[in-house]
Amino acid sequence: MKKMNSMALVLLVVYGVMCSQILPAFSSIRLNNRPIIGILAQENRLRDPQPQGTSYIAASYVKYLEAAGARVVPIRINLTDAEYEKLFYSINGLLLPGGEVDLETSQYARIAKIFYNLAVKANDDSDYFPIWGICLGFEQLTVLTSGINVLTKTKTQGVGMPLSFTSDAMESRLFGFFPEDLMQALATEDITANYHEWSLSVQNYTANAKLMNFYKILSTNTDGKIEFISTMEAFKYPFYGMQWHPEKNAFEWVDKSGMSHSPSALKAAFYTADFFVNEAKKNFHYFEDEEDESKALIYNYCPVFKGQDSIFIQNYYFD
Ligand SMILES: *[C@@H]1O[C@H](CO)[C@@H](O)[C@H](O)[C@H]1NC(C)=O
Ligand SMILES: *[C@@H]1O[C@H](CO)[C@@H](O)[C@H](O)[C@H]1NC(C)=O
């Protein structure tokens, strides 16, 4: 993967000028200004000392989307395929959060696959439905697209890193409209929080035709030995994956290495959320009626404070 940071910055300036001419057309697109985004729950972590339910969603993901103007619906585990399908046609986008469950045998994997297949079909039928995979969610997307697990172990637990942007990043949908100072910060400051054991190496991505044809690589990183993909977007679908955690910058407070709350780290959090919520605004699914919608929303649940030294400061528990 080529690293062309200074070249990229020049392109960014040029592109910024171009974009200002594209904007009027863009803003005339009809938008759904009341988007509701599903966040997938998962089986509890083994290391969670006092779970108050059999599955959970870390509250940071909920706040992350709410801060950008979306409402959230939890997608609980163990429902029937038909219930997930109904939910799919009620929501405007899906966030696959980070976590620790198995990418093939967990409920998380099962449900992600149901939504992924529905989303591919919807988008093929001009029903715009975005998916945002963070960390485990990124890894899950690679398994869903390729049909196999080609991830490899990396030393990337608790490390903040700058992104090595590819030359494609500047014309990408995801980064294309980011302000220049934020792109500069992302390229030079340790503001992307990495908490993953597994990664998609550039080598394995390049060797897998399904992944190569589906995703455009926007940034890479390395653990010193293995170069891996840190941000990607699908060529033809509004599907996005980041191996790093934008939501932690603003909403997680465990005092660990890799965590940054600097002004540019916060900007990275909010600009990524803003981008995704705007993608969800292009979808027009809706709940059958207001009662259905009210019952589904996250407001029916109370997050539990897990302590300042917990990896997730608050969790939502289900069932
Ligand atoms: C989901 O199903 C599994 C297996 O049947 C069960 O062990 C687990 O407790 C269930 N979880 C929920 C949230 O219903
Ligand atoms: C490539 O994928 C295989 C699994 O198919 C995995 O065992 C291997 O570690 C990966 N290698 C790299 C360099 O990513």
mmCIF file of C-alpha atoms and ligand atoms in Angstrom:
data_model
loop_
_atom_site.group_PDB
_atom_site.id
_atom_site.type_symbol
_atom_site.label_atom_id
_atom_site.label_comp_id
_atom_site.label_asym_id
_atom_site.label_seq_id
_atom_site.Cartn_x
_atom_site.Cartn_y
_atom_site.Cartn_z
ATOM 1 C CA MET A 1 0.000 0.000 0.000
ATOM 2 C CA LYS A 2 1.500 3.311 -1.027
ATOM 3 C CA LYS A 3 1.922 5.979 1.589
ATOM 4 C CA MET A 4 1.724 9.409 0.051
ATOM 5 C CA ASN A 5 0.920 11.717 2.915
ATOM 6 C CA SER A 6 2.322 14.970 1.529
ATOM 7 C CA MET A 7 0.988 14.185 -1.932
ATOM 8 C CA ALA A 8 -2.320 13.338 -0.315
ATOM 9 C CA LEU A 9 -2.481 16.669 1.449
ATOM 10 C CA VAL A 10 -1.912 18.509 -1.803
ATOM 11 C CA LEU A 11 -4.730 16.469 -3.328
ATOM 12 C CA LEU A 12 -6.897 17.282 -0.355
ATOM 13 C CA VAL A 13 -6.508 21.009 -0.939
ATOM 14 C CA VAL A 14 -7.342 20.592 -4.633
ATOM 15 C CA TYR A 15 -10.275 18.365 -3.745
ATOM 16 C CA GLY A 16 -11.515 20.810 -1.128
ATOM 17 C CA VAL A 17 -11.803 23.458 -3.841
ATOM 18 C CA MET A 18 -13.647 21.003 -6.112
ATOM 19 C CA CYS A 19 -16.023 19.935 -3.342
ATOM 20 C CA SER A 20 -17.155 23.446 -2.617
ATOM 21 C CA GLN A 21 -18.532 23.439 -6.163
ATOM 22 C CA ILE A 22 -20.231 20.049 -5.700
ATOM 23 C CA LEU A 23 -21.925 20.990 -2.430
ATOM 24 C CA PRO A 24 -25.046 22.775 -3.741
ATOM 25 C CA ALA A 25 -26.099 19.667 -5.702
ATOM 26 C CA PHE A 26 -25.375 17.502 -2.686
ATOM 27 C CA SER A 27 -27.513 19.581 -0.337
ATOM 28 C CA SER A 28 -30.528 19.300 -2.636
ATOM 29 C CA ILE A 29 -30.765 15.531 -1.961
ATOM 30 C CA ARG A 30 -33.910 14.669 -0.006
ATOM 31 C CA LEU A 31 -32.959 13.583 3.520
ATOM 32 C CA ASN A 32 -34.634 11.744 6.378
ATOM 33 C CA ASN A 33 -33.849 14.076 9.270
ATOM 34 C CA ARG A 34 -35.179 11.662 11.918
ATOM 35 C CA PRO A 35 -32.846 8.705 11.368
ATOM 36 C CA ILE A 36 -32.933 5.666 13.626
ATOM 37 C CA ILE A 37 -29.857 3.468 13.662
ATOM 38 C CA GLY A 38 -29.634 -0.094 14.943
ATOM 39 C CA ILE A 39 -26.692 -1.130 17.129
ATOM 40 C CA LEU A 40 -26.070 -4.841 17.425
ATOM 41 C CA ALA A 41 -25.908 -6.336 20.927
ATOM 42 C CA GLN A 42 -23.630 -9.259 21.731
ATOM 43 C CA GLU A 43 -23.051 -11.966 24.306
ATOM 44 C CA ASN A 44 -21.454 -10.622 27.511
ATOM 45 C CA ARG A 45 -17.707 -10.432 27.899
ATOM 46 C CA LEU A 46 -16.203 -13.187 30.052
ATOM 47 C CA ARG A 47 -14.342 -10.481 31.967
ATOM 48 C CA ASP A 48 -17.481 -8.510 32.816
ATOM 49 C CA PRO A 49 -17.739 -8.995 36.600
ATOM 50 C CA GLN A 50 -21.410 -8.139 37.076
ATOM 51 C CA PRO A 51 -23.482 -8.326 33.940
ATOM 52 C CA GLN A 52 -27.088 -7.315 34.497
ATOM 53 C CA GLY A 53 -28.463 -9.250 31.549
ATOM 54 C CA THR A 54 -27.287 -11.927 29.132
ATOM 55 C CA SER A 55 -26.166 -9.535 26.383
ATOM 56 C CA TYR A 56 -24.957 -5.936 26.171
ATOM 57 C CA ILE A 57 -24.140 -2.839 24.139
ATOM 58 C CA ALA A 58 -21.432 -0.456 25.390
ATOM 59 C CA ALA A 59 -23.150 2.902 25.912
ATOM 60 C CA SER A 60 -20.334 4.791 24.147
ATOM 61 C CA TYR A 61 -21.663 3.613 20.758
ATOM 62 C CA VAL A 62 -25.107 4.919 21.601
ATOM 63 C CA LYS A 63 -23.804 8.330 22.680
ATOM 64 C CA TYR A 64 -21.571 8.471 19.605
ATOM 65 C CA LEU A 65 -24.582 8.268 17.274
ATOM 66 C CA GLU A 66 -26.857 10.374 19.452
ATOM 67 C CA ALA A 67 -24.274 13.177 19.501
ATOM 68 C CA ALA A 68 -24.539 13.325 15.695
ATOM 69 C CA GLY A 69 -28.320 13.515 15.618
ATOM 70 C CA ALA A 70 -29.561 9.928 15.416
ATOM 71 C CA ARG A 71 -31.813 7.876 17.633
ATOM 72 C CA VAL A 72 -30.744 4.336 18.466
ATOM 73 C CA VAL A 73 -32.516 1.001 18.505
ATOM 74 C CA PRO A 74 -30.737 -1.921 20.165
ATOM 75 C CA ILE A 75 -30.728 -5.089 18.073
ATOM 76 C CA ARG A 76 -31.033 -7.810 20.650
ATOM 77 C CA ILE A 77 -29.695 -11.332 20.215
ATOM 78 C CA ASN A 78 -31.673 -14.594 19.927
ATOM 79 C CA LEU A 79 -34.605 -13.191 17.957
ATOM 80 C CA THR A 80 -35.989 -15.018 14.921
ATOM 81 C CA ASP A 81 -34.866 -14.299 11.356
ATOM 82 C CA ALA A 82 -38.317 -12.848 10.655
ATOM 83 C CA GLU A 83 -38.014 -10.442 13.599
ATOM 84 C CA TYR A 84 -34.653 -9.201 12.304
ATOM 85 C CA GLU A 85 -36.063 -8.746 8.827
ATOM 86 C CA LYS A 86 -38.914 -6.658 10.200
ATOM 87 C CA LEU A 87 -36.414 -4.583 12.164
ATOM 88 C CA PHE A 88 -34.247 -4.109 9.086
ATOM 89 C CA TYR A 89 -37.127 -2.479 7.219
ATOM 90 C CA SER A 90 -37.798 -0.216 10.237
ATOM 91 C CA ILE A 91 -34.319 1.300 10.703
ATOM 92 C CA ASN A 92 -32.073 3.521 8.593
ATOM 93 C CA GLY A 93 -28.623 2.063 9.178
ATOM 94 C CA LEU A 94 -26.642 -0.437 11.224
ATOM 95 C CA LEU A 95 -23.635 -0.053 13.519
ATOM 96 C CA LEU A 96 -21.646 -3.212 14.239
ATOM 97 C CA PRO A 97 -19.761 -2.355 17.440
ATOM 98 C CA GLY A 98 -16.497 -3.631 18.839
ATOM 99 C CA GLY A 99 -16.355 -6.558 21.233
ATOM 100 C CA GLU A 100 -14.972 -10.000 21.760
ATOM 101 C CA VAL A 101 -17.343 -12.612 20.374
ATOM 102 C CA ASP A 102 -16.669 -15.263 17.744
ATOM 103 C CA LEU A 103 -16.956 -14.109 14.127
ATOM 104 C CA GLU A 104 -18.546 -17.333 12.967
ATOM 105 C CA THR A 105 -20.465 -18.958 15.820
ATOM 106 C CA SER A 106 -21.808 -16.091 17.966
ATOM 107 C CA GLN A 107 -25.259 -14.559 17.838
ATOM 108 C CA TYR A 108 -23.490 -11.325 16.831
ATOM 109 C CA ALA A 109 -22.080 -13.111 13.753
ATOM 110 C CA ARG A 110 -25.435 -14.706 12.935
ATOM 111 C CA ILE A 111 -27.367 -11.448 13.119
ATOM 112 C CA ALA A 112 -24.699 -9.393 11.346
ATOM 113 C CA LYS A 113 -24.975 -11.837 8.439
ATOM 114 C CA ILE A 114 -28.763 -11.490 8.266
ATOM 115 C CA PHE A 115 -28.531 -7.684 8.154
ATOM 116 C CA TYR A 116 -25.577 -7.683 5.770
ATOM 117 C CA ASN A 117 -27.430 -9.846 3.251
ATOM 118 C CA LEU A 118 -30.562 -7.716 3.559
ATOM 119 C CA ALA A 119 -28.465 -4.561 3.142
ATOM 120 C CA VAL A 120 -26.749 -5.861 0.002
ATOM 121 C CA LYS A 121 -30.140 -6.712 -1.470
ATOM 122 C CA ALA A 122 -31.645 -3.362 -0.435
ATOM 123 C CA ASN A 123 -28.801 -1.340 -1.918
ATOM 124 C CA ASP A 124 -28.980 -3.386 -5.136
ATOM 125 C CA ASP A 125 -32.646 -2.338 -5.301
ATOM 126 C CA SER A 126 -31.767 1.379 -4.788
ATOM 127 C CA ASP A 127 -32.828 1.261 -1.111
ATOM 128 C CA TYR A 128 -29.795 3.022 0.403
ATOM 129 C CA PHE A 129 -28.839 1.265 3.663
ATOM 130 C CA PRO A 130 -25.472 2.035 5.317
ATOM 131 C CA ILE A 131 -23.427 -0.234 7.616
ATOM 132 C CA TRP A 132 -20.700 1.032 9.924
ATOM 133 C CA GLY A 133 -18.316 -1.578 11.391
ATOM 134 C CA ILE A 134 -16.029 -0.616 14.246
ATOM 135 C CA CYS A 135 -13.207 -2.941 15.402
ATOM 136 C CA LEU A 136 -14.954 -6.331 15.758
ATOM 137 C CA GLY A 137 -17.542 -4.895 13.367
ATOM 138 C CA PHE A 138 -14.780 -4.214 10.815
ATOM 139 C CA GLU A 139 -13.510 -7.767 11.269
ATOM 140 C CA GLN A 140 -17.042 -9.129 10.896
ATOM 141 C CA LEU A 141 -17.457 -7.252 7.606
ATOM 142 C CA THR A 142 -14.297 -8.882 6.230
ATOM 143 C CA VAL A 143 -15.647 -12.336 7.145
ATOM 144 C CA LEU A 144 -19.073 -11.590 5.661
ATOM 145 C CA THR A 145 -17.668 -10.287 2.390
ATOM 146 C CA SER A 146 -15.008 -12.936 1.857
ATOM 147 C CA GLY A 147 -16.957 -15.864 3.335
ATOM 148 C CA ILE A 148 -13.850 -16.900 5.306
ATOM 149 C CA ASN A 149 -11.758 -15.608 8.180
ATOM 150 C CA VAL A 150 -8.406 -14.363 6.857
ATOM 151 C CA LEU A 151 -7.510 -12.264 9.906
ATOM 152 C CA THR A 152 -4.132 -12.497 11.551
ATOM 153 C CA LYS A 153 -2.877 -11.732 15.077
ATOM 154 C CA THR A 154 -1.225 -8.365 15.599
ATOM 155 C CA LYS A 155 0.235 -6.516 18.585
ATOM 156 C CA THR A 156 -2.378 -3.797 18.608
ATOM 157 C CA GLN A 157 -3.899 -3.850 22.093
ATOM 158 C CA GLY A 158 -4.076 -0.433 23.691
ATOM 159 C CA VAL A 159 -2.185 1.661 21.186
ATOM 160 C CA GLY A 160 -3.030 5.045 19.698
ATOM 161 C CA MET A 161 -1.769 5.576 16.162
ATOM 162 C CA PRO A 162 -1.906 8.087 13.316
ATOM 163 C CA LEU A 163 -3.447 6.737 10.102
ATOM 164 C CA SER A 164 -1.325 6.116 7.008
ATOM 165 C CA PHE A 165 -3.745 7.341 4.376
ATOM 166 C CA THR A 166 -3.707 5.738 0.946
ATOM 167 C CA SER A 167 -3.938 7.883 -2.149
ATOM 168 C CA ASP A 168 -7.627 6.833 -2.369
ATOM 169 C CA ALA A 169 -8.518 8.399 0.991
ATOM 170 C CA MET A 170 -8.872 11.943 -0.297
ATOM 171 C CA GLU A 171 -11.493 11.107 -2.906
ATOM 172 C CA SER A 172 -13.304 8.696 -0.581
ATOM 173 C CA ARG A 173 -16.866 9.276 0.557
ATOM 174 C CA LEU A 174 -15.823 8.858 4.187
ATOM 175 C CA PHE A 175 -12.845 11.215 4.353
ATOM 176 C CA GLY A 176 -13.540 13.330 1.270
ATOM 177 C CA PHE A 177 -15.358 16.098 3.139
ATOM 178 C CA PHE A 178 -13.251 16.109 6.332
ATOM 179 C CA PRO A 179 -11.578 19.450 7.034
ATOM 180 C CA GLU A 180 -7.938 19.680 6.127
ATOM 181 C CA ASP A 181 -6.738 20.249 9.706
ATOM 182 C CA LEU A 182 -8.505 17.086 10.864
ATOM 183 C CA MET A 183 -6.979 15.017 8.041
ATOM 184 C CA GLN A 184 -3.602 16.416 9.022
ATOM 185 C CA ALA A 185 -4.218 15.486 12.679
ATOM 186 C CA LEU A 186 -5.391 11.963 11.756
ATOM 187 C CA ALA A 187 -2.248 11.518 9.654
ATOM 188 C CA THR A 188 0.185 12.726 12.313
ATOM 189 C CA GLU A 189 -1.256 12.368 15.855
ATOM 190 C CA ASP A 190 -1.847 9.239 17.955
ATOM 191 C CA ILE A 191 -5.612 9.712 17.977
ATOM 192 C CA THR A 192 -6.961 6.445 16.606
ATOM 193 C CA ALA A 193 -7.535 4.025 19.502
ATOM 194 C CA ASN A 194 -6.590 0.435 18.651
ATOM 195 C CA TYR A 195 -7.808 -2.366 20.932
ATOM 196 C CA HIS A 196 -7.729 -5.404 18.699
ATOM 197 C CA GLU A 197 -5.958 -8.727 18.685
ATOM 198 C CA TRP A 198 -6.835 -9.539 15.062
ATOM 199 C CA SER A 199 -6.306 -7.564 11.876
ATOM 200 C CA LEU A 200 -6.749 -7.829 8.132
ATOM 201 C CA SER A 201 -3.216 -7.689 6.766
ATOM 202 C CA VAL A 202 -2.594 -5.862 3.512
ATOM 203 C CA GLN A 203 -1.059 -9.131 2.322
ATOM 204 C CA ASN A 204 -4.219 -11.174 2.907
ATOM 205 C CA TYR A 205 -6.484 -8.441 1.589
ATOM 206 C CA THR A 206 -4.446 -8.308 -1.600
ATOM 207 C CA ALA A 207 -4.547 -12.102 -1.919
ATOM 208 C CA ASN A 208 -8.351 -12.246 -1.587
ATOM 209 C CA ALA A 209 -10.224 -11.263 -4.748
ATOM 210 C CA LYS A 210 -13.570 -10.903 -2.948
ATOM 211 C CA LEU A 211 -12.159 -8.367 -0.490
ATOM 212 C CA MET A 212 -10.109 -6.563 -3.147
ATOM 213 C CA ASN A 213 -13.112 -6.153 -5.412
ATOM 214 C CA PHE A 214 -15.444 -5.067 -2.622
ATOM 215 C CA TYR A 215 -13.475 -2.641 -0.431
ATOM 216 C CA LYS A 216 -11.312 0.337 -1.188
ATOM 217 C CA ILE A 217 -8.535 0.767 1.366
ATOM 218 C CA LEU A 218 -8.421 4.244 2.868
ATOM 219 C CA SER A 219 -5.743 3.818 5.532
ATOM 220 C CA THR A 220 -3.305 1.276 6.864
ATOM 221 C CA ASN A 221 -1.257 0.858 10.027
ATOM 222 C CA THR A 222 1.433 -1.492 11.252
ATOM 223 C CA ASP A 223 2.282 -3.164 14.540
ATOM 224 C CA GLY A 224 5.950 -3.032 13.507
ATOM 225 C CA LYS A 225 5.799 -6.354 11.651
ATOM 226 C CA ILE A 226 2.446 -6.635 9.920
ATOM 227 C CA GLU A 227 0.849 -3.903 7.841
ATOM 228 C CA PHE A 228 -2.898 -4.040 8.309
ATOM 229 C CA ILE A 229 -5.956 -2.200 7.052
ATOM 230 C CA SER A 230 -7.289 0.400 9.473
ATOM 231 C CA THR A 231 -10.045 2.080 7.427
ATOM 232 C CA MET A 232 -11.972 0.923 4.356
ATOM 233 C CA GLU A 233 -15.139 1.651 2.443
ATOM 234 C CA ALA A 234 -16.977 -0.523 -0.045
ATOM 235 C CA PHE A 235 -16.763 0.562 -3.683
ATOM 236 C CA LYS A 236 -20.426 0.080 -4.528
ATOM 237 C CA TYR A 237 -22.183 -0.068 -1.157
ATOM 238 C CA PRO A 238 -22.419 2.392 1.751
ATOM 239 C CA PHE A 239 -20.491 -0.031 3.970
ATOM 240 C CA TYR A 240 -17.591 1.286 6.060
ATOM 241 C CA GLY A 241 -15.089 -0.360 8.369
ATOM 242 C CA MET A 242 -12.675 1.097 10.854
ATOM 243 C CA GLN A 243 -10.420 -1.101 12.921
ATOM 244 C CA TRP A 244 -9.989 1.802 15.361
ATOM 245 C CA HIS A 245 -12.474 3.240 17.850
ATOM 246 C CA PRO A 246 -13.680 6.798 17.172
ATOM 247 C CA GLU A 247 -16.368 6.520 19.881
ATOM 248 C CA LYS A 248 -13.831 5.952 22.686
ATOM 249 C CA ASN A 249 -12.208 9.347 22.140
ATOM 250 C CA ALA A 250 -15.326 11.118 23.363
ATOM 251 C CA PHE A 251 -17.104 8.591 25.545
ATOM 252 C CA GLU A 252 -14.733 6.118 27.250
ATOM 253 C CA TRP A 253 -12.620 7.137 30.227
ATOM 254 C CA VAL A 254 -10.551 4.151 31.354
ATOM 255 C CA ASP A 255 -7.036 5.506 31.916
ATOM 256 C CA LYS A 256 -5.179 3.223 29.509
ATOM 257 C CA SER A 257 -2.646 3.660 26.766
ATOM 258 C CA GLY A 258 -4.158 4.194 23.353
ATOM 259 C CA MET A 259 -6.935 6.432 24.613
ATOM 260 C CA SER A 260 -6.829 10.068 23.519
ATOM 261 C CA HIS A 261 -9.191 12.886 24.469
ATOM 262 C CA SER A 262 -7.272 15.651 22.708
ATOM 263 C CA PRO A 263 -9.214 18.268 20.721
ATOM 264 C CA SER A 264 -8.357 16.591 17.415
ATOM 265 C CA ALA A 265 -9.267 13.137 18.806
ATOM 266 C CA LEU A 266 -12.719 14.496 19.658
ATOM 267 C CA LYS A 267 -13.039 16.064 16.242
ATOM 268 C CA ALA A 268 -12.249 12.669 14.693
ATOM 269 C CA ALA A 269 -15.013 11.115 16.782
ATOM 270 C CA PHE A 270 -17.628 13.669 15.811
ATOM 271 C CA TYR A 271 -16.762 13.922 12.118
ATOM 272 C CA THR A 272 -16.942 10.151 11.655
ATOM 273 C CA ALA A 273 -20.292 9.982 13.474
ATOM 274 C CA ASP A 274 -21.585 12.964 11.499
ATOM 275 C CA PHE A 275 -20.641 11.239 8.253
ATOM 276 C CA PHE A 276 -22.383 7.996 9.136
ATOM 277 C CA VAL A 277 -25.543 9.611 10.484
ATOM 278 C CA ASN A 278 -25.774 11.609 7.251
ATOM 279 C CA GLU A 279 -25.538 8.332 5.344
ATOM 280 C CA ALA A 280 -28.443 6.980 7.422
ATOM 281 C CA LYS A 281 -30.443 10.099 6.513
ATOM 282 C CA LYS A 282 -30.510 8.804 2.936
ATOM 283 C CA ASN A 283 -32.610 5.840 4.056
ATOM 284 C CA PHE A 284 -36.383 6.029 4.447
ATOM 285 C CA HIS A 285 -37.334 2.847 6.306
ATOM 286 C CA TYR A 286 -39.786 3.436 9.144
ATOM 287 C CA PHE A 287 -41.570 1.584 11.942
ATOM 288 C CA GLU A 288 -45.130 0.411 11.401
ATOM 289 C CA ASP A 289 -46.495 2.873 13.921
ATOM 290 C CA GLU A 290 -45.371 5.164 16.696
ATOM 291 C CA GLU A 291 -45.966 2.593 19.412
ATOM 292 C CA ASP A 292 -43.740 0.076 17.629
ATOM 293 C CA GLU A 293 -41.047 2.716 17.319
ATOM 294 C CA SER A 294 -41.299 3.812 20.954
ATOM 295 C CA LYS A 295 -41.010 0.247 22.199
ATOM 296 C CA ALA A 296 -37.907 -0.386 20.109
ATOM 297 C CA LEU A 297 -35.866 2.681 21.074
ATOM 298 C CA ILE A 298 -32.889 2.517 23.446
ATOM 299 C CA TYR A 299 -34.669 4.991 25.780
ATOM 300 C CA ASN A 300 -36.514 1.985 27.256
ATOM 301 C CA TYR A 301 -33.246 0.846 28.849
ATOM 302 C CA CYS A 302 -30.940 2.381 31.455
ATOM 303 C CA PRO A 303 -27.174 2.177 31.078
ATOM 304 C CA VAL A 304 -25.264 0.734 34.051
ATOM 305 C CA PHE A 305 -22.157 2.511 35.390
ATOM 306 C CA LYS A 306 -19.337 -0.065 35.370
ATOM 307 C CA GLY A 307 -16.677 1.990 37.183
ATOM 308 C CA GLN A 308 -13.970 4.342 35.982
ATOM 309 C CA ASP A 309 -11.473 1.517 35.456
ATOM 310 C CA SER A 310 -13.806 -0.540 33.299
ATOM 311 C CA ILE A 311 -13.091 -0.793 29.571
ATOM 312 C CA PHE A 312 -16.672 0.392 29.016
ATOM 313 C CA ILE A 313 -17.756 3.053 31.453
ATOM 314 C CA GLN A 314 -21.467 2.305 30.959
ATOM 315 C CA ASN A 315 -23.237 -0.685 29.405
ATOM 316 C CA TYR A 316 -26.775 -1.325 28.309
ATOM 317 C CA TYR A 317 -27.886 -4.853 29.259
ATOM 318 C CA PHE A 318 -30.655 -6.893 27.717
ATOM 319 C CA ASP A 319 -32.698 -9.948 28.660
HETATM 320 C C1 LIG B 1 -29.697 -17.137 23.598
HETATM 321 O O1 LIG B 1 -29.730 -18.502 23.318
HETATM 322 C C2 LIG B 1 -28.698 -19.242 23.936
HETATM 323 C C3 LIG B 1 -28.778 -20.677 23.441
HETATM 324 O O2 LIG B 1 -30.102 -21.113 23.317
HETATM 325 C C4 LIG B 1 -28.836 -19.131 25.448
HETATM 326 O O3 LIG B 1 -27.785 -19.822 26.083
HETATM 327 C C5 LIG B 1 -28.785 -17.656 25.841
HETATM 328 O O4 LIG B 1 -29.020 -17.511 27.214
HETATM 329 C C6 LIG B 1 -29.834 -16.874 25.072
HETATM 330 N N1 LIG B 1 -29.655 -15.450 25.328
HETATM 331 C C7 LIG B 1 -30.654 -14.598 25.336
HETATM 332 C C8 LIG B 1 -30.309 -13.179 25.523
HETATM 333 O O5 LIG B 1 -31.820 -14.930 25.223
HETATM 334 C C1 LIG B 2 -3.706 -14.933 6.101
HETATM 335 O O1 LIG B 2 -4.879 -15.687 6.373
HETATM 336 C C2 LIG B 2 -4.658 -16.934 7.009
HETATM 337 C C3 LIG B 2 -6.008 -17.616 7.153
HETATM 338 O O2 LIG B 2 -6.559 -17.900 5.892
HETATM 339 C C4 LIG B 2 -4.006 -16.725 8.335
HETATM 340 O O3 LIG B 2 -3.767 -17.964 8.954
HETATM 341 C C5 LIG B 2 -2.708 -15.975 8.151
HETATM 342 O O4 LIG B 2 -2.158 -15.670 9.402
HETATM 343 C C6 LIG B 2 -2.932 -14.683 7.383
HETATM 344 N N1 LIG B 2 -1.641 -14.098 7.107
HETATM 345 C C7 LIG B 2 -1.430 -12.793 7.121
HETATM 346 C C8 LIG B 2 -0.045 -12.326 6.887
HETATM 347 O O5 LIG B 2 -2.318 -12.002 7.314
#
